């Protein structure tokens, strides 16, 4: 099994030190892809605040999927970029980090707070394997209309369901279902999202429907 096949199948892999000719070729190819991503993200992070079109063009040239309505605050960092699949109307605040040695799928209308890390790659717990610099990568899937709070960490193989809120500072180690608020380290479901959340946007603060629901024809309102 080749290096790329091992990564794709979630198996232990090494980024360098291969002896098989095909693995050596793939190792060099992946190294070049990582370098290209660093160059692209350097250019992205060096743009001026008004250069929205330039930032969008850089992302479209790098990412696996990047619709028109995507906005990342600078700085942002990725490993490859080419494994990142963004949905439409995606927004990420400052200091987004995506470790994408394998695929990271993010749905439509997802909001990401500052200092969030989405990490599809880890290292084995047993010290010998880490001494040998072993890696493994498992895809991450984030549904539609998810809000990930500031300083959260999403770990390899995690799935987060549609409409779910991940509380600030959470470490998401396992799958989180649709339509819940989940918080903590490790992240656990706190409660379901209910009709009360339609009426109160924060604690005892009520929604001003006439203002908040302007310009919408959603049947949910």
PDB file of C-alpha atoms in Angstrom, residues 9 12 28 41-42 48-49 66 85 104 120 140-141 145 149 156 165 172 176 178-179 185 189 193 199-200 212 220:
ATOM      1  CA  UNK A   9      -7.445   4.761   4.694  1.00  0.00           C
ATOM      2  CA  UNK A  12      -0.355   4.951  10.380  1.00  0.00           C
ATOM      3  CA  UNK A  28       8.103  14.609  -2.430  1.00  0.00           C
ATOM      4  CA  UNK A  41      -1.528  31.224   3.013  1.00  0.00           C
ATOM      5  CA  UNK A  42       1.372  33.666   3.388  1.00  0.00           C
ATOM      6  CA  UNK A  48      -4.804  44.367   2.980  1.00  0.00           C
ATOM      7  CA  UNK A  49      -8.243  44.623   4.656  1.00  0.00           C
ATOM      8  CA  UNK A  66     -14.619  27.193  -2.206  1.00  0.00           C
ATOM      9  CA  UNK A  85     -14.178  21.504   1.297  1.00  0.00           C
ATOM     10  CA  UNK A 104     -12.242  18.244   6.016  1.00  0.00           C
ATOM     11  CA  UNK A 120      -7.743  15.805  11.063  1.00  0.00           C
ATOM     12  CA  UNK A 140     -13.752  15.552   9.736  1.00  0.00           C
ATOM     13  CA  UNK A 141     -17.329  16.414   8.730  1.00  0.00           C
ATOM     14  CA  UNK A 145     -25.572  25.966   9.980  1.00  0.00           C
ATOM     15  CA  UNK A 149     -17.299  28.865  19.523  1.00  0.00           C
ATOM     16  CA  UNK A 156      -9.641  13.591  13.928  1.00  0.00           C
ATOM     17  CA  UNK A 165     -23.606  24.848  18.526  1.00  0.00           C
ATOM     18  CA  UNK A 172     -14.574  17.763  20.385  1.00  0.00           C
ATOM     19  CA  UNK A 176     -22.010  15.391  18.081  1.00  0.00           C
ATOM     20  CA  UNK A 178     -27.882  17.514  14.978  1.00  0.00           C
ATOM     21  CA  UNK A 179     -29.709  20.333  16.745  1.00  0.00           C
ATOM     22  CA  UNK A 185     -13.521  19.067  27.402  1.00  0.00           C
ATOM     23  CA  UNK A 189     -24.228  17.370  24.605  1.00  0.00           C
ATOM     24  CA  UNK A 193     -32.044  23.365  20.664  1.00  0.00           C
ATOM     25  CA  UNK A 199     -37.664  33.385  21.617  1.00  0.00           C
ATOM     26  CA  UNK A 200     -34.487  34.122  23.618  1.00  0.00           C
ATOM     27  CA  UNK A 212     -34.240  40.083  13.518  1.00  0.00           C
ATOM     28  CA  UNK A 220     -39.724  28.372  10.309  1.00  0.00           C
TER      29      UNK A 220
END
